[in-house]
mmCIF file of C-alpha atoms in Angstrom:
data_model
loop_
_atom_site.group_PDB
_atom_site.id
_atom_site.type_symbol
_atom_site.label_atom_id
_atom_site.label_comp_id
_atom_site.label_asym_id
_atom_site.label_seq_id
_atom_site.Cartn_x
_atom_site.Cartn_y
_atom_site.Cartn_z
ATOM 1 C CA UNK T 1 -151.723 -147.704 -159.534
ATOM 2 C CA UNK T 2 -148.503 -149.260 -158.245
ATOM 3 C CA UNK T 3 -148.090 -151.113 -161.557
ATOM 4 C CA UNK T 4 -148.496 -147.925 -163.557
ATOM 5 C CA UNK T 5 -145.679 -145.990 -161.828
ATOM 6 C CA UNK T 6 -142.725 -147.633 -163.619
ATOM 7 C CA UNK T 7 -144.410 -147.170 -166.956
ATOM 8 C CA UNK T 8 -145.116 -143.519 -166.213
ATOM 9 C CA UNK T 9 -141.490 -142.961 -165.159
ATOM 10 C CA UNK T 10 -140.093 -144.613 -168.279
ATOM 11 C CA UNK T 11 -142.375 -142.574 -170.459
ATOM 12 C CA UNK T 12 -141.267 -139.320 -168.857
ATOM 13 C CA UNK T 13 -137.571 -140.162 -169.181
ATOM 14 C CA UNK T 14 -138.000 -141.118 -172.826
ATOM 15 C CA UNK T 15 -139.551 -137.712 -173.544
ATOM 16 C CA UNK T 16 -136.266 -135.829 -172.696
ATOM 17 C CA UNK T 17 -133.343 -135.546 -175.121
ATOM 18 C CA UNK T 18 -129.824 -134.102 -174.778
ATOM 19 C CA UNK T 19 -130.936 -130.949 -176.582
ATOM 20 C CA UNK T 20 -133.293 -130.167 -173.764
ATOM 21 C CA UNK T 21 -130.354 -129.384 -171.416
ATOM 22 C CA UNK T 22 -128.124 -126.331 -171.993
ATOM 23 C CA UNK T 23 -125.111 -125.371 -169.844
ATOM 24 C CA UNK T 24 -125.316 -121.911 -168.383
ATOM 25 C CA UNK T 25 -122.114 -119.806 -168.502
ATOM 26 C CA UNK T 26 -120.192 -122.638 -170.164
ATOM 27 C CA UNK T 27 -117.031 -120.570 -170.603
ATOM 28 C CA UNK T 28 -117.159 -118.707 -167.282
ATOM 29 C CA UNK T 29 -115.943 -119.683 -163.813
ATOM 30 C CA UNK T 30 -118.842 -120.673 -161.601
ATOM 31 C CA UNK T 31 -117.558 -119.520 -158.224
ATOM 32 C CA UNK T 32 -118.096 -116.531 -155.931
ATOM 33 C CA UNK T 33 -116.007 -113.404 -156.306
ATOM 34 C CA UNK T 34 -113.044 -113.371 -153.938
ATOM 35 C CA UNK T 35 -112.293 -110.050 -152.292
ATOM 36 C CA UNK T 36 -108.819 -109.093 -151.153
ATOM 37 C CA UNK T 37 -108.449 -109.287 -147.391
ATOM 38 C CA UNK T 38 -107.445 -106.049 -145.651
ATOM 39 C CA UNK T 39 -106.100 -105.400 -142.188
ATOM 40 C CA UNK T 40 -107.920 -103.384 -139.558
ATOM 41 C CA UNK T 41 -105.294 -100.641 -139.797
ATOM 42 C CA UNK T 42 -105.864 -100.387 -143.569
ATOM 43 C CA UNK T 43 -109.603 -100.184 -143.007
ATOM 44 C CA UNK T 44 -109.112 -97.355 -140.499
ATOM 45 C CA UNK T 45 -106.830 -95.502 -142.932
ATOM 46 C CA UNK T 46 -109.375 -95.800 -145.756
ATOM 47 C CA UNK T 47 -112.100 -94.273 -143.606
ATOM 48 C CA UNK T 48 -109.717 -91.629 -142.278
ATOM 49 C CA UNK T 49 -108.892 -90.446 -145.816
ATOM 50 C CA UNK T 50 -112.571 -89.804 -146.493
ATOM 51 C CA UNK T 51 -112.536 -87.041 -143.859
ATOM 52 C CA UNK T 52 -111.055 -84.079 -145.728
ATOM 53 C CA UNK T 53 -110.766 -81.964 -142.604
ATOM 54 C CA UNK T 54 -108.772 -84.669 -140.822
ATOM 55 C CA UNK T 55 -106.421 -85.054 -143.787
ATOM 56 C CA UNK T 56 -105.933 -81.284 -143.852
ATOM 57 C CA UNK T 57 -105.172 -81.346 -140.130
ATOM 58 C CA UNK T 58 -102.642 -84.144 -140.585
ATOM 59 C CA UNK T 59 -100.885 -82.241 -143.388
ATOM 60 C CA UNK T 60 -100.671 -79.052 -141.310
ATOM 61 C CA UNK T 61 -99.334 -81.011 -138.313
ATOM 62 C CA UNK T 62 -96.673 -82.596 -140.527
ATOM 63 C CA UNK T 63 -95.654 -79.202 -141.944
ATOM 64 C CA UNK T 64 -95.445 -77.642 -138.472
ATOM 65 C CA UNK T 65 -93.358 -80.556 -137.161
ATOM 66 C CA UNK T 66 -90.948 -80.264 -140.098
ATOM 67 C CA UNK T 67 -90.653 -76.506 -139.647
ATOM 68 C CA UNK T 68 -90.095 -76.896 -135.907
ATOM 69 C CA UNK T 69 -87.180 -79.208 -136.715
ATOM 70 C CA UNK T 70 -85.514 -77.322 -139.558
ATOM 71 C CA UNK T 71 -86.880 -73.781 -139.094
ATOM 72 C CA UNK T 72 -84.314 -72.539 -136.567
ATOM 73 C CA UNK T 73 -81.512 -73.985 -138.700
ATOM 74 C CA UNK T 74 -82.440 -72.301 -141.987
ATOM 75 C CA UNK T 75 -82.970 -68.771 -140.683
ATOM 76 C CA UNK T 76 -79.307 -68.038 -140.006
ATOM 77 C CA UNK T 77 -80.080 -66.366 -136.676
ATOM 78 C CA UNK T 78 -79.846 -67.607 -133.102
ATOM 79 C CA UNK T 79 -82.985 -67.821 -130.990
ATOM 80 C CA UNK T 80 -81.377 -65.926 -128.103
ATOM 81 C CA UNK T 81 -79.087 -63.607 -130.069
ATOM 82 C CA UNK T 82 -79.811 -59.992 -129.090
ATOM 83 C CA UNK T 83 -79.052 -57.167 -131.516
ATOM 84 C CA UNK T 84 -80.577 -53.898 -130.355
ATOM 85 C CA UNK T 85 -79.705 -52.228 -133.639
ATOM 86 C CA UNK T 86 -82.256 -54.505 -135.356
ATOM 87 C CA UNK T 87 -85.067 -54.280 -132.818
ATOM 88 C CA UNK T 88 -88.720 -54.210 -133.922
ATOM 89 C CA UNK T 89 -88.034 -54.780 -137.621
ATOM 90 C CA UNK T 90 -91.174 -55.755 -139.623
ATOM 91 C CA UNK T 91 -91.269 -58.931 -141.779
ATOM 92 C CA UNK T 92 -89.144 -58.899 -144.919
ATOM 93 C CA UNK T 93 -88.759 -61.832 -147.356
ATOM 94 C CA UNK T 94 -86.462 -62.081 -150.366
ATOM 95 C CA UNK T 95 -88.358 -62.023 -153.640
ATOM 96 C CA UNK T 96 -91.718 -61.126 -152.144
ATOM 97 C CA UNK T 97 -90.577 -57.598 -151.407
ATOM 98 C CA UNK T 98 -90.505 -56.929 -155.150
ATOM 99 C CA UNK T 99 -94.230 -57.623 -155.512
ATOM 100 C CA UNK T 100 -95.230 -55.326 -152.681
ATOM 101 C CA UNK T 101 -95.662 -57.719 -149.716
ATOM 102 C CA UNK T 102 -93.333 -58.522 -146.838
ATOM 103 C CA UNK T 103 -91.044 -55.695 -147.897
ATOM 104 C CA UNK T 104 -90.136 -54.475 -144.406
ATOM 105 C CA UNK T 105 -92.444 -51.470 -144.245
ATOM 106 C CA UNK T 106 -94.411 -50.280 -141.242
ATOM 107 C CA UNK T 107 -96.951 -47.468 -141.503
ATOM 108 C CA UNK T 108 -95.683 -46.784 -145.007
ATOM 109 C CA UNK T 109 -92.056 -46.412 -143.919
ATOM 110 C CA UNK T 110 -89.280 -48.751 -145.095
ATOM 111 C CA UNK T 111 -87.774 -49.468 -141.689
ATOM 112 C CA UNK T 112 -84.861 -51.471 -143.106
ATOM 113 C CA UNK T 113 -83.778 -48.660 -145.444
ATOM 114 C CA UNK T 114 -84.246 -46.124 -142.681
ATOM 115 C CA UNK T 115 -81.825 -48.056 -140.445
ATOM 116 C CA UNK T 116 -79.414 -48.818 -143.278
ATOM 117 C CA UNK T 117 -80.081 -52.586 -143.555
ATOM 118 C CA UNK T 118 -80.108 -53.296 -147.277
ATOM 119 C CA UNK T 119 -79.199 -56.992 -147.233
ATOM 120 C CA UNK T 120 -80.925 -57.998 -143.986
ATOM 121 C CA UNK T 121 -84.045 -60.175 -144.039
ATOM 122 C CA UNK T 122 -86.229 -61.324 -141.148
ATOM 123 C CA UNK T 123 -89.149 -63.406 -142.407
ATOM 124 C CA UNK T 124 -91.311 -62.830 -139.314
ATOM 125 C CA UNK T 125 -89.565 -59.641 -138.227
ATOM 126 C CA UNK T 126 -87.722 -59.079 -134.944
ATOM 127 C CA UNK T 127 -88.852 -58.453 -131.367
ATOM 128 C CA UNK T 128 -88.083 -55.489 -129.136
ATOM 129 C CA UNK T 129 -84.661 -56.978 -128.329
ATOM 130 C CA UNK T 130 -83.687 -57.514 -131.960
ATOM 131 C CA UNK T 131 -84.104 -61.294 -131.872
ATOM 132 C CA UNK T 132 -85.286 -63.018 -135.045
ATOM 133 C CA UNK T 133 -88.949 -63.995 -134.631
ATOM 134 C CA UNK T 134 -88.844 -66.723 -137.289
ATOM 135 C CA UNK T 135 -86.266 -68.629 -135.271
ATOM 136 C CA UNK T 136 -87.990 -67.989 -131.947
ATOM 137 C CA UNK T 137 -91.446 -68.992 -133.209
ATOM 138 C CA UNK T 138 -90.226 -72.387 -134.387
ATOM 139 C CA UNK T 139 -88.173 -72.837 -131.215
ATOM 140 C CA UNK T 140 -91.354 -72.146 -129.270
ATOM 141 C CA UNK T 141 -93.264 -74.587 -131.453
ATOM 142 C CA UNK T 142 -90.776 -77.280 -130.438
ATOM 143 C CA UNK T 143 -91.713 -76.670 -126.814
ATOM 144 C CA UNK T 144 -95.426 -76.932 -127.600
ATOM 145 C CA UNK T 145 -94.911 -80.190 -129.526
ATOM 146 C CA UNK T 146 -92.820 -81.674 -126.721
ATOM 147 C CA UNK T 147 -95.570 -80.809 -124.233
ATOM 148 C CA UNK T 148 -98.202 -82.234 -126.613
ATOM 149 C CA UNK T 149 -96.533 -85.615 -127.092
ATOM 150 C CA UNK T 150 -95.605 -85.786 -123.406
ATOM 151 C CA UNK T 151 -99.290 -85.264 -122.538
ATOM 152 C CA UNK T 152 -100.334 -88.056 -124.922
ATOM 153 C CA UNK T 153 -97.720 -90.417 -123.475
ATOM 154 C CA UNK T 154 -98.790 -89.611 -119.908
ATOM 155 C CA UNK T 155 -102.431 -90.209 -120.823
ATOM 156 C CA UNK T 156 -101.701 -93.600 -122.356
ATOM 157 C CA UNK T 157 -99.135 -94.880 -119.844
ATOM 158 C CA UNK T 158 -100.433 -93.528 -116.523
ATOM 159 C CA UNK T 159 -104.105 -92.717 -117.110
ATOM 160 C CA UNK T 160 -104.954 -95.829 -119.088
ATOM 161 C CA UNK T 161 -103.120 -98.222 -116.751
ATOM 162 C CA UNK T 162 -104.580 -96.611 -113.631
ATOM 163 C CA UNK T 163 -108.143 -96.755 -114.942
ATOM 164 C CA UNK T 164 -107.886 -100.322 -116.231
ATOM 165 C CA UNK T 165 -106.476 -101.636 -112.954
ATOM 166 C CA UNK T 166 -109.042 -99.745 -110.872
ATOM 167 C CA UNK T 167 -111.979 -100.982 -112.943
ATOM 168 C CA UNK T 168 -110.807 -104.589 -113.159
ATOM 169 C CA UNK T 169 -110.193 -105.281 -109.476
ATOM 170 C CA UNK T 170 -113.120 -103.207 -108.206
ATOM 171 C CA UNK T 171 -114.196 -103.342 -104.568
ATOM 172 C CA UNK T 172 -111.888 -101.737 -102.024
ATOM 173 C CA UNK T 173 -109.084 -101.349 -104.561
ATOM 174 C CA UNK T 174 -111.354 -99.334 -106.856
ATOM 175 C CA UNK T 175 -112.692 -97.266 -103.951
ATOM 176 C CA UNK T 176 -109.226 -96.273 -102.711
ATOM 177 C CA UNK T 177 -107.922 -95.509 -106.210
ATOM 178 C CA UNK T 178 -110.940 -93.374 -107.079
ATOM 179 C CA UNK T 179 -110.671 -91.387 -103.834
ATOM 180 C CA UNK T 180 -107.067 -90.593 -104.796
ATOM 181 C CA UNK T 181 -108.273 -89.409 -108.208
ATOM 182 C CA UNK T 182 -110.897 -87.169 -106.609
ATOM 183 C CA UNK T 183 -108.286 -85.584 -104.333
ATOM 184 C CA UNK T 184 -105.913 -84.898 -107.230
ATOM 185 C CA UNK T 185 -108.746 -83.600 -109.402
ATOM 186 C CA UNK T 186 -109.678 -81.101 -106.700
ATOM 187 C CA UNK T 187 -106.278 -79.385 -106.989
ATOM 188 C CA UNK T 188 -106.234 -76.783 -109.815
ATOM 189 C CA UNK T 189 -103.443 -77.210 -112.357
ATOM 190 C CA UNK T 190 -102.405 -73.596 -111.851
ATOM 191 C CA UNK T 191 -101.804 -74.252 -108.143
ATOM 192 C CA UNK T 192 -99.801 -77.380 -108.929
ATOM 193 C CA UNK T 193 -97.550 -75.545 -111.393
ATOM 194 C CA UNK T 194 -97.090 -72.632 -108.981
ATOM 195 C CA UNK T 195 -96.043 -74.951 -106.155
ATOM 196 C CA UNK T 196 -93.732 -76.883 -108.466
ATOM 197 C CA UNK T 197 -92.142 -73.577 -109.484
ATOM 198 C CA UNK T 198 -91.022 -73.146 -105.884
ATOM 199 C CA UNK T 199 -89.097 -76.420 -105.795
ATOM 200 C CA UNK T 200 -88.267 -76.942 -109.478
ATOM 201 C CA UNK T 201 -86.830 -74.630 -112.131
ATOM 202 C CA UNK T 202 -89.525 -73.170 -114.365
ATOM 203 C CA UNK T 203 -89.582 -74.761 -117.774
ATOM 204 C CA UNK T 204 -90.648 -77.865 -119.647
ATOM 205 C CA UNK T 205 -89.816 -80.179 -116.739
ATOM 206 C CA UNK T 206 -92.190 -78.470 -114.311
ATOM 207 C CA UNK T 207 -95.055 -78.424 -116.852
ATOM 208 C CA UNK T 208 -94.571 -82.110 -117.719
ATOM 209 C CA UNK T 209 -94.416 -82.966 -114.012
ATOM 210 C CA UNK T 210 -97.674 -81.061 -113.465
ATOM 211 C CA UNK T 211 -99.299 -83.062 -116.258
ATOM 212 C CA UNK T 212 -98.064 -86.263 -114.569
ATOM 213 C CA UNK T 213 -99.888 -85.227 -111.397
ATOM 214 C CA UNK T 214 -103.271 -84.168 -112.801
ATOM 215 C CA UNK T 215 -103.249 -84.457 -116.592
ATOM 216 C CA UNK T 216 -104.154 -88.166 -116.791
ATOM 217 C CA UNK T 217 -107.313 -88.111 -114.654
ATOM 218 C CA UNK T 218 -109.755 -87.827 -117.570
ATOM 219 C CA UNK T 219 -108.159 -90.746 -119.375
ATOM 220 C CA UNK T 220 -108.246 -92.913 -116.231
ATOM 221 C CA UNK T 221 -112.000 -92.398 -115.864
ATOM 222 C CA UNK T 222 -112.680 -93.316 -119.480
ATOM 223 C CA UNK T 223 -110.524 -96.458 -119.345
ATOM 224 C CA UNK T 224 -112.153 -97.471 -116.033
ATOM 225 C CA UNK T 225 -115.631 -97.119 -117.573
ATOM 226 C CA UNK T 226 -114.602 -99.268 -120.554
ATOM 227 C CA UNK T 227 -113.150 -101.882 -118.197
ATOM 228 C CA UNK T 228 -116.364 -102.071 -116.153
ATOM 229 C CA UNK T 229 -118.253 -102.650 -119.397
ATOM 230 C CA UNK T 230 -115.995 -105.408 -120.728
ATOM 231 C CA UNK T 231 -114.620 -107.279 -117.723
ATOM 232 C CA UNK T 232 -117.671 -109.562 -117.485
ATOM 233 C CA UNK T 233 -117.512 -110.534 -121.161
ATOM 234 C CA UNK T 234 -117.444 -114.199 -122.151
ATOM 235 C CA UNK T 235 -113.929 -114.094 -123.606
ATOM 236 C CA UNK T 236 -112.631 -112.645 -120.321
ATOM 237 C CA UNK T 237 -114.387 -115.412 -118.367
ATOM 238 C CA UNK T 238 -112.909 -118.013 -120.724
ATOM 239 C CA UNK T 239 -109.409 -116.582 -120.275
ATOM 240 C CA UNK T 240 -109.824 -116.546 -116.501
ATOM 241 C CA UNK T 241 -111.093 -120.132 -116.551
ATOM 242 C CA UNK T 242 -107.999 -121.211 -118.476
ATOM 243 C CA UNK T 243 -105.822 -119.807 -115.685
ATOM 244 C CA UNK T 244 -104.741 -116.449 -117.082
ATOM 245 C CA UNK T 245 -103.421 -113.971 -114.522
ATOM 246 C CA UNK T 246 -105.176 -110.689 -113.814
ATOM 247 C CA UNK T 247 -102.619 -108.419 -115.487
ATOM 248 C CA UNK T 248 -102.499 -110.692 -118.532
ATOM 249 C CA UNK T 249 -106.274 -110.337 -118.891
ATOM 250 C CA UNK T 250 -106.092 -106.564 -118.413
ATOM 251 C CA UNK T 251 -103.316 -105.799 -120.883
ATOM 252 C CA UNK T 252 -103.613 -108.692 -123.349
ATOM 253 C CA UNK T 253 -107.334 -109.441 -123.545
ATOM 254 C CA UNK T 254 -109.205 -106.257 -122.651
ATOM 255 C CA UNK T 255 -106.869 -103.382 -123.527
ATOM 256 C CA UNK T 256 -106.563 -104.217 -127.276
ATOM 257 C CA UNK T 257 -110.360 -104.021 -127.553
ATOM 258 C CA UNK T 258 -110.526 -100.483 -126.194
ATOM 259 C CA UNK T 259 -107.168 -99.143 -127.388
ATOM 260 C CA UNK T 260 -108.792 -97.313 -130.304
ATOM 261 C CA UNK T 261 -111.070 -95.296 -128.008
ATOM 262 C CA UNK T 262 -108.157 -94.502 -125.703
ATOM 263 C CA UNK T 263 -106.003 -93.288 -128.599
ATOM 264 C CA UNK T 264 -108.854 -90.996 -129.643
ATOM 265 C CA UNK T 265 -109.093 -89.469 -126.173
ATOM 266 C CA UNK T 266 -105.334 -88.975 -125.982
ATOM 267 C CA UNK T 267 -105.451 -87.098 -129.298
ATOM 268 C CA UNK T 268 -108.132 -84.780 -127.924
ATOM 269 C CA UNK T 269 -105.991 -84.115 -124.840
ATOM 270 C CA UNK T 270 -103.117 -82.755 -126.959
ATOM 271 C CA UNK T 271 -104.734 -79.369 -127.830
ATOM 272 C CA UNK T 272 -105.643 -78.924 -124.172
ATOM 273 C CA UNK T 273 -102.010 -79.538 -123.138
ATOM 274 C CA UNK T 274 -100.738 -77.090 -125.784
ATOM 275 C CA UNK T 275 -103.142 -74.417 -124.563
ATOM 276 C CA UNK T 276 -102.170 -75.082 -120.932
ATOM 277 C CA UNK T 277 -98.485 -74.571 -121.723
ATOM 278 C CA UNK T 278 -99.219 -71.412 -123.707
ATOM 279 C CA UNK T 279 -101.380 -69.994 -120.907
ATOM 280 C CA UNK T 280 -98.816 -70.764 -118.200
ATOM 281 C CA UNK T 281 -96.024 -69.197 -120.268
ATOM 282 C CA UNK T 282 -98.239 -66.202 -121.010
ATOM 283 C CA UNK T 283 -98.750 -65.478 -117.289
ATOM 284 C CA UNK T 284 -95.078 -66.134 -116.510
ATOM 285 C CA UNK T 285 -95.350 -69.578 -114.876
ATOM 286 C CA UNK T 286 -94.099 -71.640 -117.807
ATOM 287 C CA UNK T 287 -91.065 -71.210 -120.041
ATOM 288 C CA UNK T 288 -88.880 -68.390 -118.779
ATOM 289 C CA UNK T 289 -86.812 -65.917 -120.876
ATOM 290 C CA UNK T 290 -84.577 -66.091 -122.783
ATOM 291 C CA UNK T 291 -86.120 -69.442 -123.789
ATOM 292 C CA UNK T 292 -88.996 -69.171 -126.241
ATOM 293 C CA UNK T 293 -92.432 -70.750 -126.264
ATOM 294 C CA UNK T 294 -95.543 -69.754 -128.144
ATOM 295 C CA UNK T 295 -97.129 -68.509 -124.919
ATOM 296 C CA UNK T 296 -94.157 -66.337 -123.952
ATOM 297 C CA UNK T 297 -93.906 -64.964 -127.505
ATOM 298 C CA UNK T 298 -97.582 -64.034 -127.435
ATOM 299 C CA UNK T 299 -97.043 -62.383 -124.059
ATOM 300 C CA UNK T 300 -94.134 -60.323 -125.437
ATOM 301 C CA UNK T 301 -96.118 -59.389 -128.527
ATOM 302 C CA UNK T 302 -99.114 -58.378 -126.425
ATOM 303 C CA UNK T 303 -97.015 -55.741 -124.684
ATOM 304 C CA UNK T 304 -96.180 -54.144 -128.045
ATOM 305 C CA UNK T 305 -99.469 -54.856 -129.795
ATOM 306 C CA UNK T 306 -100.448 -51.216 -130.368
ATOM 307 C CA UNK T 307 -97.013 -50.201 -131.658
ATOM 308 C CA UNK T 308 -95.658 -53.288 -133.457
ATOM 309 C CA UNK T 309 -98.591 -55.711 -134.040
ATOM 310 C CA UNK T 310 -96.526 -58.008 -136.292
ATOM 311 C CA UNK T 311 -94.664 -59.321 -133.205
ATOM 312 C CA UNK T 312 -97.935 -60.867 -132.023
ATOM 313 C CA UNK T 313 -99.291 -62.181 -135.328
ATOM 314 C CA UNK T 314 -96.838 -65.015 -136.151
ATOM 315 C CA UNK T 315 -96.981 -66.942 -132.820
ATOM 316 C CA UNK T 316 -100.775 -66.558 -132.657
ATOM 317 C CA UNK T 317 -101.221 -67.996 -136.175
ATOM 318 C CA UNK T 318 -98.911 -70.945 -135.479
ATOM 319 C CA UNK T 319 -100.624 -71.691 -132.139
ATOM 320 C CA UNK T 320 -104.089 -71.462 -133.703
ATOM 321 C CA UNK T 321 -103.109 -73.743 -136.608
ATOM 322 C CA UNK T 322 -101.527 -76.230 -134.219
ATOM 323 C CA UNK T 323 -104.591 -76.499 -131.984
ATOM 324 C CA UNK T 324 -107.037 -76.526 -134.896
ATOM 325 C CA UNK T 325 -105.072 -79.212 -136.745
ATOM 326 C CA UNK T 326 -104.884 -81.521 -133.750
ATOM 327 C CA UNK T 327 -108.627 -81.113 -133.179
ATOM 328 C CA UNK T 328 -109.389 -81.939 -136.821
ATOM 329 C CA UNK T 329 -106.988 -84.894 -136.726
ATOM 330 C CA UNK T 330 -108.528 -86.247 -133.512
ATOM 331 C CA UNK T 331 -112.012 -85.873 -134.979
ATOM 332 C CA UNK T 332 -110.964 -87.883 -138.041
ATOM 333 C CA UNK T 333 -109.369 -90.580 -135.883
ATOM 334 C CA UNK T 334 -112.581 -90.858 -133.868
ATOM 335 C CA UNK T 335 -114.709 -91.285 -137.012
ATOM 336 C CA UNK T 336 -112.281 -93.865 -138.429
ATOM 337 C CA UNK T 337 -112.275 -95.984 -135.277
ATOM 338 C CA UNK T 338 -116.027 -95.663 -134.655
ATOM 339 C CA UNK T 339 -117.768 -98.802 -135.957
ATOM 340 C CA UNK T 340 -120.983 -96.849 -136.575
ATOM 341 C CA UNK T 341 -119.169 -94.880 -139.275
ATOM 342 C CA UNK T 342 -118.413 -98.061 -141.243
ATOM 343 C CA UNK T 343 -121.982 -98.985 -142.023
ATOM 344 C CA UNK T 344 -121.918 -96.875 -145.178
#
């Protein structure tokens, strides 16, 4: 049998010719398809765009921010300019009055013609002191946006840092820091603002200071929980073994891995801060006259709601759109950063 093997091999080889072999895809490149590499930020943006509600929220936020910047400048009226001769005028807009809307009528009466104002236009009307509501609404929106971004900054800077440090060191450090959080959390925000009003002038500064005292507690608890989950990870142990300092590990190794979740929570805190400012101004503990905020404008309109309802409508619509848009935007950010949403 050993002697037959060479003969059998030669016979098999002799049976094949060059025509028996054909190249497959002779004129095509025989390599895998190369996909373009994308950054994590691009991947997040792609998933964010798929959420139509979030895109709508982002567009509305952008429009409101632009109007808050340029609105008071294009109206031609001052936010605190009082003209009693023009008090309680209904909305009137050039061009639209000719098609039957925003023509300055109230209860079927042309108020502008009745008072002799033929070339006067107030797009949102005027309040009981004759101040232009269009200017005051966008001035008040500026206040709400300042409070909103201040709340987000406080969440990220104070709340995130406090929670990360507390969770990383643990032990007695964590116990003392968490007892401080529980004490601060037991003080209602309304009480804090009221006490601050006794020692500080009422306004944006007192509201921001109140947020610095209690507004970051929720963020600190979330960041602490994330730290407790990640601080025993292998990459943290490797960094510690290589001699990295504690704060380097906290802010360079761990924080980038949870920054997406923290950004999401800070976005959800913005509507809450806007509502807090509006509520405090509504009850007289926030922005004080003659300054304008959405809460104070709603409070003024509420007093005249049965007689001149248009004074209340504009600030309520802007406040509702602002809070709704930030909620939709935060929801889209959460879906974009959530890895479970990327499986499809």
